[in-house]
Amino acid sequence: MSAVITPDTVALRSWLPGFVALGAIWGSSFLFIKVGISELHPVHVTLGRVGAGALTLLVVLAVLRDRLPRDPVLWLHTAVLAAVGVALPFTLFGYGEQRVSSMLAGIWNATTPLLVLPLAVLVFRTERMTARRAAGLGLGFAGVLVVLGVWRGLGGAEFTGQLMCLAAAACYGVSIPYQRRFLAGRAESGLAISVAQLLMATAQLAIAAPLIAGAPPVPTRLSAEVVASVLALGALGTGLAFVINMRNIRLAGASTASMVTYVIPVFAVLIGVLALGEHLAWYQPVGAAIVLAGVAVSQGLFSGRRRRPVAPPAVAPDRWQVRRHRSRRSWRPRPPVRAEPRARVTNRSAHV
C-alpha cells in the first residue's frame, strides 16, 4: 500500500533536506575550526575562512547576475556588521576551542537566540519583552549556569574558553538585531549585502591579522587537513551555507528556517565524538537541553498559537478603489456609463 502524498508532504520534502544539510554544515564548522587552529593562529583561520567565503559568494553573485551595493551608508553598516558579526565571533570561537572541545563550542553557539532577545528589546527596540519571553530567557540563563557547572567552581583554562565562546555568541546577539534595525527592508538583495559584509571583514582581518599574529604561513607548509578545513569553513560554512539558508527561508519561512538552531549542537556533538573522540561531562548536554528549551519558550513554540494565513486579493485594486477604501466607504462595482452619441453639428454657431 503506497503512502498518501499530501501538499504538506511535498512542501516538507522541498525544504527538509536543505534544513538538515545546513545543520550538518554549521555543526561541522566547529570541527574544522578545531583542526585549523592545530597549526594556525585563530586570526589566520578566520582570515582564510572569510576570504574563501567571500570568493564563493562572489561567484554566486556573478552567476545570479546580481551586483554589489552602491550606497556608502550601507557599506558603513556592513563594516560594523563585518567586525561584530563576522571577524570577532569567528576569532573568539577559535580562541575558545584552544581551551574547550568543539562540542562545547557548538553548545555555546546555541545560546545566540537568548542573547539576541534582551539586546533587541533594550538597545535596538526591534522586539517587545513579554512574560513568555522573560520566562524563556530565565530558563535559558539557568541552562547556561548548568553548562558552566557553577557548583564545581569557576576558573581555569576551560572556564576561560567557555567565556570566549559565550562572548562569540554575544557578538551574534549584537549583530542580528543591528542588521534588523538598519538593513531590513532595503532594496539590495540579502546575497549582495552578505558579500559586502564578507569583503569588509576580509579587509579588516587583512590589516589586523599581521598585527596580532604576524604574517600568515605559506599554505604549502601546512598539512592537507588544515588547508581543507579552512577552505571548507569558507566555501561551505560561510559561502554555500548562506545560499542554502536563503532557500530554506524562501521555501519554509523565516521562523521554520531559524529552527536550525536546535540542530546545530546535535551535529556538533555527534561529529566531535565520532571524528575527534571528544567527551562531555553529564551536565553539559543537560544544560544545553535547558538552554534550547528556554529558546523554544521565548520563541513561542509551546504556546500552540498559530497564525491564520491571509489569502491575497485575486485582483489588485485600482486607485479609485483605494481612495474609497481609505475614506471607509463601501465599494460596489458600477456598470460602465456609456456616453450618448453627440449630435452631428452642421452649424459652427451651435458651439456658442
Tab-separated table of N, CA, C and O in Angstrom, residues 47 66 91-93 99 105 112 122 138 144-145 157 189 205 244 254 267 280 301 307 331 337:
chain	number	residue	atom	x	y	z
A	47	LEU	N	40.746	34.634	8.906
A	47	LEU	CA	41.059	35.323	7.654
A	47	LEU	C	40.881	34.392	6.453
A	47	LEU	O	40.275	34.761	5.438
A	66	ASP	N	23.638	39.408	-10.045
A	66	ASP	CA	23.360	40.448	-9.054
A	66	ASP	C	24.580	41.357	-8.969
A	66	ASP	O	25.626	41.084	-9.564
A	91	THR	N	36.804	34.635	15.342
A	91	THR	CA	38.088	34.556	16.026
A	91	THR	C	37.930	34.099	17.472
A	91	THR	O	38.741	33.311	17.979
A	92	LEU	N	36.896	34.574	18.143
A	92	LEU	CA	36.669	34.167	19.534
A	92	LEU	C	36.383	32.677	19.636
A	92	LEU	O	36.832	32.022	20.586
A	93	PHE	N	35.638	32.135	18.694
A	93	PHE	CA	35.423	30.685	18.714
A	93	PHE	C	36.744	29.945	18.515
A	93	PHE	O	36.965	28.881	19.113
A	99	ARG	N	40.884	25.877	24.159
A	99	ARG	CA	40.751	25.523	25.572
A	99	ARG	C	39.596	24.570	25.860
A	99	ARG	O	39.585	23.931	26.912
A	105	ALA	N	31.860	24.153	22.190
A	105	ALA	CA	31.712	25.391	21.421
A	105	ALA	C	30.397	25.392	20.653
A	105	ALA	O	29.715	26.419	20.554
A	112	THR	N	22.784	31.808	21.199
A	112	THR	CA	22.642	33.056	20.442
A	112	THR	C	21.237	33.652	20.517
A	112	THR	O	21.086	34.851	20.771
A	122	LEU	N	16.050	46.013	24.549
A	122	LEU	CA	16.541	47.162	25.314
A	122	LEU	C	17.345	48.157	24.477
A	122	LEU	O	17.278	49.360	24.729
A	138	GLY	N	14.850	33.471	31.340
A	138	GLY	CA	15.293	32.965	32.636
A	138	GLY	C	15.650	31.492	32.596
A	138	GLY	O	16.648	31.061	33.191
A	144	VAL	N	22.537	27.998	31.008
A	144	VAL	CA	23.917	28.468	30.875
A	144	VAL	C	24.711	28.148	32.141
A	144	VAL	O	25.868	27.691	32.072
A	145	LEU	N	24.108	28.358	33.290
A	145	LEU	CA	24.792	28.048	34.549
A	145	LEU	C	25.077	26.556	34.679
A	145	LEU	O	26.121	26.154	35.208
A	157	ALA	N	41.561	27.226	32.537
A	157	ALA	CA	41.573	27.456	31.094
A	157	ALA	C	40.244	27.087	30.460
A	157	ALA	O	39.779	27.758	29.529
A	189	SER	N	19.666	42.949	-2.416
A	189	SER	CA	19.395	41.567	-2.053
A	189	SER	C	20.212	41.165	-0.833
A	189	SER	O	21.263	41.755	-0.535
A	205	LEU	N	40.391	41.974	8.542
A	205	LEU	CA	41.288	40.932	9.040
A	205	LEU	C	42.645	40.976	8.357
A	205	LEU	O	43.664	40.636	8.975
A	244	ILE	N	22.002	28.033	1.014
A	244	ILE	CA	21.026	27.056	1.497
A	244	ILE	C	20.057	27.703	2.477
A	244	ILE	O	18.843	27.443	2.454
A	254	ALA	N	10.826	32.174	7.521
A	254	ALA	CA	11.931	32.546	8.402
A	254	ALA	C	11.853	31.827	9.744
A	254	ALA	O	12.877	31.427	10.305
A	267	PHE	N	24.553	18.082	15.759
A	267	PHE	CA	25.606	17.688	14.817
A	267	PHE	C	26.984	17.975	15.395
A	267	PHE	O	27.928	17.194	15.170
A	280	LEU	N	31.993	14.740	26.795
A	280	LEU	CA	31.289	15.786	27.530
A	280	LEU	C	30.975	15.309	28.932
A	280	LEU	O	30.704	14.116	29.151
A	301	LEU	N	7.204	28.370	20.882
A	301	LEU	CA	6.950	27.065	20.268
A	301	LEU	C	5.990	26.220	21.087
A	301	LEU	O	5.371	25.294	20.554
A	307	ARG	N	-0.842	31.248	13.459
A	307	ARG	CA	-1.375	32.346	12.679
A	307	ARG	C	-2.132	31.809	11.483
A	307	ARG	O	-1.686	30.892	10.809
A	331	TRP	N	-17.467	49.879	-1.255
A	331	TRP	CA	-17.256	49.978	-2.697
A	331	TRP	C	-18.030	48.879	-3.380
A	331	TRP	O	-17.971	47.703	-2.993
A	337	VAL	N	-20.651	53.539	-17.668
A	337	VAL	CA	-21.588	54.505	-18.235
A	337	VAL	C	-21.208	54.767	-19.680
A	337	VAL	O	-20.083	55.182	-19.967
